[in-house]
Tab-separated table of N, CA and C in Angstrom:
chain	number	residue	atom	x	y	z
A	1	MET	N	0.850	-1.176	0.000
A	1	MET	CA	0.000	0.000	0.000
A	1	MET	C	0.896	1.239	0.000
A	2	GLU	N	0.496	2.210	-0.797
A	2	GLU	CA	1.220	3.469	-0.884
A	2	GLU	C	0.265	4.598	-0.522
A	3	ILE	N	0.713	5.492	0.353
A	3	ILE	CA	-0.099	6.640	0.746
A	3	ILE	C	0.726	7.902	0.536
A	4	LYS	N	0.095	8.885	-0.104
A	4	LYS	CA	0.733	10.177	-0.386
A	4	LYS	C	-0.232	11.288	0.001
A	5	VAL	N	0.334	12.439	0.392
A	5	VAL	CA	-0.458	13.630	0.656
A	5	VAL	C	0.238	14.804	-0.022
A	6	TYR	N	-0.557	15.574	-0.773
A	6	TYR	CA	-0.059	16.754	-1.467
A	6	TYR	C	-0.882	17.960	-1.032
A	7	ASP	N	-0.209	18.964	-0.463
A	7	ASP	CA	-0.864	20.230	-0.155
A	7	ASP	C	-0.916	21.030	-1.448
A	8	ILE	N	-2.106	21.513	-1.792
A	8	ILE	CA	-2.292	22.206	-3.066
A	8	ILE	C	-2.841	23.599	-2.808
A	9	ASP	N	-2.074	24.584	-3.238
A	9	ASP	CA	-2.484	25.990	-3.181
A	9	ASP	C	-1.897	26.635	-4.425
A	10	GLU	N	-1.126	27.671	-4.273
A	10	GLU	CA	-0.421	28.258	-5.418
A	10	GLU	C	0.678	27.309	-5.890
A	11	THR	N	1.160	26.475	-4.973
A	11	THR	CA	2.187	25.477	-5.278
A	11	THR	C	1.692	24.118	-4.796
A	12	ILE	N	2.447	23.087	-5.113
A	12	ILE	CA	2.144	21.729	-4.653
A	12	ILE	C	3.310	21.269	-3.789
A	13	ILE	N	2.995	20.826	-2.582
A	13	ILE	CA	4.021	20.334	-1.668
A	13	ILE	C	3.645	18.923	-1.246
A	14	GLU	N	4.564	17.977	-1.473
A	14	GLU	CA	4.334	16.615	-1.005
A	14	GLU	C	4.755	16.520	0.451
A	15	GLU	N	3.852	16.036	1.283
A	15	GLU	CA	4.142	15.868	2.708
A	15	GLU	C	5.051	14.656	2.914
A	16	GLU	N	6.002	14.781	3.825
A	16	GLU	CA	6.821	13.646	4.253
A	16	GLU	C	6.039	12.949	5.360
A	17	LEU	N	5.680	11.692	5.160
A	17	LEU	CA	4.833	10.978	6.117
A	17	LEU	C	5.605	9.874	6.813
A	18	ASN	N	5.426	9.809	8.147
A	18	ASN	CA	5.997	8.681	8.878
A	18	ASN	C	4.939	7.577	8.968
A	19	GLU	N	5.294	6.453	9.536
A	19	GLU	CA	4.382	5.301	9.576
A	19	GLU	C	3.135	5.569	10.402
A	20	ILE	N	3.249	6.301	11.492
A	20	ILE	CA	2.072	6.626	12.305
A	20	ILE	C	1.108	7.486	11.502
A	21	GLU	N	1.637	8.477	10.784
A	21	GLU	CA	0.794	9.336	9.962
A	21	GLU	C	0.118	8.530	8.856
A	22	LYS	N	0.846	7.628	8.231
A	22	LYS	CA	0.258	6.777	7.186
A	22	LYS	C	-0.857	5.902	7.744
A	23	ASP	N	-0.643	5.341	8.930
A	23	ASP	CA	-1.685	4.525	9.560
A	23	ASP	C	-2.934	5.366	9.849
A	24	ASN	N	-2.735	6.575	10.362
A	24	ASN	CA	-3.871	7.451	10.665
A	24	ASN	C	-4.594	7.886	9.395
A	25	ILE	N	-3.848	8.178	8.340
A	25	ILE	CA	-4.466	8.554	7.068
A	25	ILE	C	-5.241	7.367	6.499
A	26	ASN	N	-4.715	6.172	6.646
A	26	ASN	CA	-5.438	4.986	6.191
A	26	ASN	C	-6.781	4.862	6.917
A	27	LYS	N	-6.828	5.209	8.191
A	27	LYS	CA	-8.090	5.189	8.941
A	27	LYS	C	-9.077	6.204	8.385
A	28	ILE	N	-8.568	7.350	7.917
A	28	ILE	CA	-9.433	8.355	7.287
A	28	ILE	C	-10.059	7.765	6.030
A	29	PHE	N	-9.230	7.111	5.200
A	29	PHE	CA	-9.751	6.468	3.994
A	29	PHE	C	-10.802	5.425	4.338
A	30	GLU	N	-10.526	4.612	5.356
A	30	GLU	CA	-11.468	3.560	5.748
A	30	GLU	C	-12.796	4.149	6.197
A	31	LYS	N	-12.757	5.260	6.923
A	31	LYS	CA	-13.992	5.888	7.399
A	31	LYS	C	-14.780	6.492	6.238
A	32	ILE	N	-14.123	7.295	5.422
A	32	ILE	CA	-14.828	8.009	4.364
A	32	ILE	C	-15.341	7.069	3.286
A	33	PHE	N	-14.546	6.068	2.918
A	33	PHE	CA	-14.931	5.179	1.833
A	33	PHE	C	-15.596	3.894	2.321
A	34	SER	N	-16.007	3.872	3.567
A	34	SER	CA	-16.695	2.711	4.131
A	34	SER	C	-18.038	2.498	3.448
A	35	GLN	N	-18.398	1.238	3.251
A	35	GLN	CA	-19.701	0.908	2.671
A	35	GLN	C	-20.842	1.419	3.541
A	36	SER	N	-20.599	1.532	4.840
A	36	SER	CA	-21.661	1.971	5.740
A	36	SER	C	-21.816	3.490	5.769
A	37	ASN	N	-20.900	4.211	5.151
A	37	ASN	CA	-20.989	5.665	5.108
A	37	ASN	C	-21.867	6.046	3.911
A	38	ILE	N	-23.143	6.254	4.173
A	38	ILE	CA	-24.094	6.486	3.086
A	38	ILE	C	-24.428	7.964	2.924
A	39	SER	N	-23.670	8.839	3.546
A	39	SER	CA	-23.977	10.266	3.468
A	39	SER	C	-23.359	10.919	2.241
A	40	HIS	N	-23.043	10.144	1.235
A	40	HIS	CA	-22.399	10.650	0.033
A	40	HIS	C	-23.375	10.815	-1.121
A	41	LEU	N	-23.032	11.739	-1.998
A	41	LEU	CA	-23.613	11.751	-3.326
A	41	LEU	C	-22.638	10.963	-4.178
A	42	ILE	N	-23.071	9.837	-4.711
A	42	ILE	CA	-22.181	8.939	-5.457
A	42	ILE	C	-22.570	8.951	-6.927
A	43	VAL	N	-21.566	9.147	-7.783
A	43	VAL	CA	-21.768	9.163	-9.227
A	43	VAL	C	-20.800	8.165	-9.836
A	44	ASN	N	-21.309	7.299	-10.694
A	44	ASN	CA	-20.436	6.384	-11.428
A	44	ASN	C	-20.181	6.980	-12.800
A	45	CYS	N	-18.930	6.935	-13.224
A	45	CYS	CA	-18.574	7.489	-14.520
A	45	CYS	C	-17.478	6.638	-15.145
A	46	TYR	N	-16.944	7.086	-16.260
A	46	TYR	CA	-15.886	6.354	-16.949
A	46	TYR	C	-14.771	7.320	-17.311
A	47	ALA	N	-13.610	6.778	-17.623
A	47	ALA	CA	-12.452	7.592	-17.986
A	47	ALA	C	-12.453	7.868	-19.478
A	48	THR	N	-12.274	9.115	-19.838
A	48	THR	CA	-12.135	9.464	-21.246
A	48	THR	C	-10.697	9.189	-21.688
A	49	GLU	N	-10.482	9.214	-22.958
A	49	GLU	CA	-9.170	8.867	-23.523
A	49	GLU	C	-8.043	9.764	-23.009
A	50	ASN	N	-8.329	11.042	-22.771
A	50	ASN	CA	-7.278	11.957	-22.335
A	50	ASN	C	-7.315	12.259	-20.835
A	51	SER	N	-8.017	11.458	-20.061
A	51	SER	CA	-8.128	11.706	-18.622
A	51	SER	C	-6.889	11.205	-17.878
A	52	ILE	N	-6.668	11.773	-16.719
A	52	ILE	CA	-5.532	11.369	-15.873
A	52	ILE	C	-5.724	9.938	-15.374
A	53	ILE	N	-6.947	9.500	-15.162
A	53	ILE	CA	-7.201	8.123	-14.726
A	53	ILE	C	-6.804	7.145	-15.836
A	54	LYS	N	-7.116	7.485	-17.077
A	54	LYS	CA	-6.717	6.627	-18.205
A	54	LYS	C	-5.195	6.561	-18.299
A	55	LYS	N	-4.538	7.690	-18.120
A	55	LYS	CA	-3.071	7.710	-18.150
A	55	LYS	C	-2.508	6.830	-17.024
A	56	TYR	N	-3.092	6.940	-15.835
A	56	TYR	CA	-2.684	6.094	-14.716
A	56	TYR	C	-2.897	4.612	-15.056
A	57	TYR	N	-4.067	4.287	-15.585
A	57	TYR	CA	-4.409	2.908	-15.940
A	57	TYR	C	-3.404	2.326	-16.944
A	58	ASP	N	-3.011	3.133	-17.899
A	58	ASP	CA	-2.080	2.674	-18.940
A	58	ASP	C	-0.643	2.542	-18.462
A	59	HIS	N	-0.277	3.259	-17.396
A	59	HIS	CA	1.128	3.303	-16.946
A	59	HIS	C	1.240	3.147	-15.432
A	60	LYS	N	0.467	2.243	-14.844
A	60	LYS	CA	0.409	2.108	-13.382
A	60	LYS	C	1.772	1.977	-12.712
A	61	GLU	N	2.606	1.130	-13.231
A	61	GLU	CA	3.871	0.843	-12.554
A	61	GLU	C	4.810	2.041	-12.528
A	62	GLY	N	4.883	2.804	-13.599
A	62	GLY	CA	5.800	3.930	-13.635
A	62	GLY	C	5.126	5.271	-13.415
A	63	PHE	N	3.867	5.252	-13.035
A	63	PHE	CA	3.107	6.491	-12.928
A	63	PHE	C	3.516	7.285	-11.692
A	64	ASP	N	3.749	8.577	-11.868
A	64	ASP	CA	4.095	9.480	-10.773
A	64	ASP	C	2.799	10.022	-10.175
A	65	LEU	N	2.486	9.622	-8.953
A	65	LEU	CA	1.227	10.016	-8.316
A	65	LEU	C	1.087	11.525	-8.159
A	66	SER	N	2.190	12.254	-8.181
A	66	SER	CA	2.106	13.714	-8.072
A	66	SER	C	1.393	14.323	-9.281
A	67	GLU	N	1.260	13.566	-10.365
A	67	GLU	CA	0.516	14.067	-11.526
A	67	GLU	C	-0.949	14.323	-11.180
A	68	PHE	N	-1.509	13.542	-10.251
A	68	PHE	CA	-2.878	13.796	-9.808
A	68	PHE	C	-2.969	15.163	-9.133
A	69	ALA	N	-1.993	15.476	-8.301
A	69	ALA	CA	-1.981	16.777	-7.622
A	69	ALA	C	-1.828	17.905	-8.638
A	70	GLN	N	-0.979	17.710	-9.621
A	70	GLN	CA	-0.778	18.734	-10.646
A	70	GLN	C	-2.063	18.974	-11.431
A	71	ARG	N	-2.757	17.906	-11.810
A	71	ARG	CA	-4.015	18.055	-12.553
A	71	ARG	C	-5.086	18.741	-11.695
A	72	LEU	N	-5.121	18.403	-10.405
A	72	LEU	CA	-6.095	19.040	-9.519
A	72	LEU	C	-5.798	20.531	-9.412
A	73	LYS	N	-4.551	20.878	-9.246
A	73	LYS	CA	-4.167	22.291	-9.172
A	73	LYS	C	-4.589	23.018	-10.446
A	74	GLU	N	-4.320	22.424	-11.599
A	74	GLU	CA	-4.695	23.030	-12.876
A	74	GLU	C	-6.208	23.190	-12.986
A	75	ALA	N	-6.959	22.222	-12.488
A	75	ALA	CA	-8.423	22.270	-12.558
A	75	ALA	C	-8.995	23.374	-11.672
A	76	GLU	N	-8.232	23.808	-10.689
A	76	GLU	CA	-8.705	24.835	-9.762
A	76	GLU	C	-8.282	26.239	-10.186
A	77	LEU	N	-7.760	26.378	-11.404
A	77	LEU	CA	-7.357	27.683	-11.926
A	77	LEU	C	-8.470	28.294	-12.767
A	78	LYS	N	-8.528	29.608	-12.757
A	78	LYS	CA	-9.438	30.316	-13.648
A	78	LYS	C	-8.794	30.391	-15.033
A	79	GLN	N	-9.535	30.876	-15.995
A	79	GLN	CA	-9.031	30.953	-17.359
A	79	GLN	C	-7.791	31.837	-17.467
A	80	ASP	N	-7.666	32.827	-16.588
A	80	ASP	CA	-6.493	33.706	-16.660
A	80	ASP	C	-5.267	33.109	-15.958
A	81	GLY	N	-5.399	31.863	-15.454
A	81	GLY	CA	-4.270	31.177	-14.834
A	81	GLY	C	-4.104	31.429	-13.350
A	82	THR	N	-4.980	32.226	-12.753
A	82	THR	CA	-4.908	32.466	-11.310
A	82	THR	C	-5.835	31.491	-10.598
A	83	ARG	N	-5.562	31.282	-9.325
A	83	ARG	CA	-6.347	30.346	-8.531
A	83	ARG	C	-7.767	30.857	-8.346
A	84	ASN	N	-8.736	29.982	-8.545
A	84	ASN	CA	-10.137	30.295	-8.319
A	84	ASN	C	-10.382	30.301	-6.812
A	85	LYS	N	-10.582	31.472	-6.243
A	85	LYS	CA	-10.727	31.620	-4.788
A	85	LYS	C	-12.041	31.032	-4.273
A	86	GLN	N	-12.978	30.709	-5.179
A	86	GLN	CA	-14.231	30.085	-4.750
A	86	GLN	C	-14.033	28.607	-4.423
A	87	ILE	N	-12.925	28.037	-4.881
A	87	ILE	CA	-12.596	26.647	-4.569
A	87	ILE	C	-11.677	26.656	-3.359
A	88	LYS	N	-12.081	25.965	-2.324
A	88	LYS	CA	-11.300	25.978	-1.083
A	88	LYS	C	-9.960	25.285	-1.259
A	89	VAL	N	-8.950	25.866	-0.631
A	89	VAL	CA	-7.618	25.265	-0.613
A	89	VAL	C	-7.709	23.972	0.180
A	90	GLY	N	-6.940	22.976	-0.221
A	90	GLY	CA	-6.977	21.712	0.492
A	90	GLY	C	-5.783	20.846	0.177
A	91	SER	N	-5.912	19.596	0.539
A	91	SER	CA	-4.854	18.616	0.302
A	91	SER	C	-5.437	17.413	-0.414
A	92	LEU	N	-4.617	16.835	-1.276
A	92	LEU	CA	-4.995	15.624	-1.985
A	92	LEU	C	-4.349	14.442	-1.289
A	93	PHE	N	-5.171	13.518	-0.834
A	93	PHE	CA	-4.718	12.296	-0.187
A	93	PHE	C	-4.877	11.169	-1.206
A	94	ILE	N	-3.845	10.355	-1.368
A	94	ILE	CA	-3.879	9.253	-2.330
A	94	ILE	C	-3.529	7.959	-1.620
A	95	LYS	N	-4.337	6.944	-1.862
A	95	LYS	CA	-4.051	5.600	-1.358
A	95	LYS	C	-4.072	4.651	-2.548
A	96	LYS	N	-2.960	3.976	-2.760
A	96	LYS	CA	-2.839	3.052	-3.895
A	96	LYS	C	-2.547	1.657	-3.358
A	97	THR	N	-3.372	0.691	-3.785
A	97	THR	CA	-3.128	-0.715	-3.489
A	97	THR	C	-3.034	-1.436	-4.832
A	98	ASN	N	-2.859	-2.730	-4.807
A	98	ASN	CA	-2.826	-3.489	-6.058
A	98	ASN	C	-4.143	-3.404	-6.813
A	99	ASP	N	-5.253	-3.335	-6.076
A	99	ASP	CA	-6.573	-3.404	-6.701
A	99	ASP	C	-7.316	-2.076	-6.767
A	100	TYR	N	-6.901	-1.092	-5.974
A	100	TYR	CA	-7.652	0.147	-5.868
A	100	TYR	C	-6.732	1.357	-5.912
A	101	LEU	N	-7.343	2.456	-6.349
A	101	LEU	CA	-6.740	3.773	-6.222
A	101	LEU	C	-7.819	4.663	-5.629
A	102	PHE	N	-7.514	5.269	-4.496
A	102	PHE	CA	-8.436	6.194	-3.847
A	102	PHE	C	-7.829	7.587	-3.906
A	103	LEU	N	-8.615	8.540	-4.354
A	103	LEU	CA	-8.217	9.942	-4.359
A	103	LEU	C	-9.197	10.682	-3.459
A	104	LEU	N	-8.677	11.532	-2.588
A	104	LEU	CA	-9.519	12.232	-1.635
A	104	LEU	C	-8.997	13.653	-1.466
A	105	LYS	N	-9.824	14.638	-1.816
A	105	LYS	CA	-9.455	16.025	-1.558
A	105	LYS	C	-10.188	16.469	-0.304
A	106	LEU	N	-9.397	16.819	0.710
A	106	LEU	CA	-9.955	17.371	1.941
A	106	LEU	C	-9.695	18.871	1.933
A	107	GLU	N	-10.727	19.652	2.221
A	107	GLU	CA	-10.594	21.100	2.225
A	107	GLU	C	-10.116	21.578	3.587
A	108	ASN	N	-9.260	22.600	3.568
A	108	ASN	CA	-8.821	23.229	4.805
A	108	ASN	C	-9.981	24.021	5.389
A	109	ILE	N	-10.204	23.846	6.671
A	109	ILE	CA	-11.213	24.638	7.359
A	109	ILE	C	-10.552	25.239	8.600
A	110	GLU	N	-11.111	26.337	9.059
A	110	GLU	CA	-10.592	26.949	10.277
A	110	GLU	C	-11.387	26.399	11.458
A	111	VAL	N	-10.668	25.936	12.475
A	111	VAL	CA	-11.303	25.378	13.673
A	111	VAL	C	-10.765	26.102	14.898
A	112	ILE	N	-11.503	25.980	15.964
A	112	ILE	CA	-11.073	26.538	17.241
A	112	ILE	C	-10.681	25.367	18.130
A	113	ASP	N	-9.445	25.395	18.601
A	113	ASP	CA	-8.888	24.308	19.397
A	113	ASP	C	-9.129	24.588	20.879
A	114	LYS	N	-10.193	24.013	21.418
A	114	LYS	CA	-10.565	24.224	22.818
A	114	LYS	C	-9.464	23.750	23.763
A	115	GLU	N	-8.814	22.640	23.416
A	115	GLU	CA	-7.767	22.072	24.268
A	115	GLU	C	-6.493	22.914	24.270
A	116	ASN	N	-6.373	23.835	23.329
A	116	ASN	CA	-5.169	24.665	23.230
A	116	ASN	C	-5.551	26.138	23.345
A	117	ASN	N	-6.235	26.482	24.449
A	117	ASN	CA	-6.590	27.863	24.768
A	117	ASN	C	-7.449	28.534	23.704
A	118	TYR	N	-8.307	27.759	23.070
A	118	TYR	CA	-9.218	28.269	22.044
A	118	TYR	C	-8.485	28.939	20.884
A	119	GLU	N	-7.328	28.416	20.585
A	119	GLU	CA	-6.542	28.939	19.468
A	119	GLU	C	-7.206	28.561	18.144
A	120	MET	N	-7.198	29.502	17.187
A	120	MET	CA	-7.721	29.206	15.858
A	120	MET	C	-6.598	28.593	15.033
A	121	ARG	N	-6.951	27.551	14.270
A	121	ARG	CA	-5.960	26.920	13.402
A	121	ARG	C	-6.680	26.293	12.224
A	122	HIS	N	-5.904	25.942	11.205
A	122	HIS	CA	-6.469	25.279	10.031
A	122	HIS	C	-6.378	23.773	10.233
A	123	SER	N	-7.406	23.084	9.767
A	123	SER	CA	-7.478	21.645	9.953
A	123	SER	C	-8.309	21.047	8.824
A	124	PHE	N	-8.620	19.759	8.946
A	124	PHE	CA	-9.466	19.055	8.002
A	124	PHE	C	-10.676	18.504	8.746
A	125	SER	N	-11.696	18.142	7.985
A	125	SER	CA	-12.873	17.517	8.561
A	125	SER	C	-13.289	16.346	7.682
A	126	THR	N	-13.829	15.321	8.317
A	126	THR	CA	-14.373	14.197	7.550
A	126	THR	C	-15.873	14.377	7.320
A	127	GLU	N	-16.411	15.549	7.629
A	127	GLU	CA	-17.802	15.845	7.320
A	127	GLU	C	-17.945	15.950	5.809
A	128	THR	N	-19.044	15.468	5.272
A	128	THR	CA	-19.207	15.318	3.822
A	128	THR	C	-19.062	16.615	3.040
A	129	GLU	N	-19.385	17.757	3.623
A	129	GLU	CA	-19.298	18.990	2.845
A	129	GLU	C	-17.861	19.475	2.663
A	130	TYR	N	-16.895	18.779	3.260
A	130	TYR	CA	-15.507	19.228	3.193
A	130	TYR	C	-14.587	18.289	2.419
A	131	TYR	N	-15.151	17.364	1.667
A	131	TYR	CA	-14.280	16.489	0.876
A	131	TYR	C	-14.960	16.016	-0.403
A	132	LYS	N	-14.117	15.570	-1.324
A	132	LYS	CA	-14.543	14.923	-2.563
A	132	LYS	C	-13.637	13.722	-2.755
A	133	GLY	N	-14.163	12.649	-3.330
A	133	GLY	CA	-13.358	11.444	-3.459
A	133	GLY	C	-13.581	10.725	-4.776
A	134	CYS	N	-12.659	9.811	-5.042
A	134	CYS	CA	-12.729	8.988	-6.247
A	134	CYS	C	-12.212	7.596	-5.894
A	135	ILE	N	-12.930	6.585	-6.375
A	135	ILE	CA	-12.499	5.194	-6.208
A	135	ILE	C	-12.323	4.605	-7.601
A	136	PHE	N	-11.113	4.128	-7.871
A	136	PHE	CA	-10.818	3.508	-9.150
A	136	PHE	C	-10.417	2.062	-8.889
A	137	THR	N	-11.150	1.130	-9.504
A	137	THR	CA	-10.927	-0.298	-9.262
A	137	THR	C	-10.299	-0.996	-10.462
A	138	ASN	N	-9.482	-0.271	-11.196
A	138	ASN	CA	-8.809	-0.796	-12.392
A	138	ASN	C	-9.794	-1.104	-13.504
A	139	ASP	N	-10.958	-0.465	-13.497
A	139	ASP	CA	-11.938	-0.604	-14.562
A	139	ASP	C	-12.265	0.798	-15.059
A	140	ILE	N	-11.722	1.190	-16.209
A	140	ILE	CA	-11.914	2.557	-16.682
A	140	ILE	C	-13.350	2.845	-17.106
A	141	GLU	N	-14.187	1.833	-17.128
A	141	GLU	CA	-15.604	2.014	-17.454
A	141	GLU	C	-16.455	2.181	-16.200
A	142	ASN	N	-15.849	2.064	-15.017
A	142	ASN	CA	-16.613	2.129	-13.774
A	142	ASN	C	-15.792	2.806	-12.681
A	143	ILE	N	-15.857	4.102	-12.640
A	143	ILE	CA	-15.142	4.909	-11.648
A	143	ILE	C	-16.193	5.542	-10.748
A	144	THR	N	-15.978	5.485	-9.455
A	144	THR	CA	-16.930	6.054	-8.502
A	144	THR	C	-16.417	7.401	-8.013
A	145	ILE	N	-17.259	8.430	-8.143
A	145	ILE	CA	-16.950	9.761	-7.657
A	145	ILE	C	-17.872	10.028	-6.470
A	146	ILE	N	-17.289	10.549	-5.402
A	146	ILE	CA	-18.053	10.854	-4.189
A	146	ILE	C	-17.945	12.345	-3.927
A	147	ASP	N	-19.094	12.969	-3.736
A	147	ASP	CA	-19.121	14.410	-3.494
A	147	ASP	C	-20.040	14.696	-2.322
């Protein structure tokens, strides 16, 4: 299993993850993509010839997962090349196994940390309005999008 996290804003930064962080991120994937989590809007679709999923499917072994982050960053730009401020800044979480590819964009939200003197900080939420996901099962005719 491979897990990656890319912070996406004006630039893309790949997070250096230790094993504890990878285990915790895997728990996030398990919670959000659980069969029992029915609070999603689920859409099934397929990969077009020029899609990043098709490129991944064709070149799985040598594929650079950071290309997903690059495509997401590009998709969040306005026509003039500047970042669309209506799209919340977030991070792309990727989990790759032999049989599955999970893509999860979690949006940064501001929270108040009661345990730390009510300090305001940026964080993530697993509440449905703060993420979008994709499940790819090596079938380019059946891709699940979660919004």
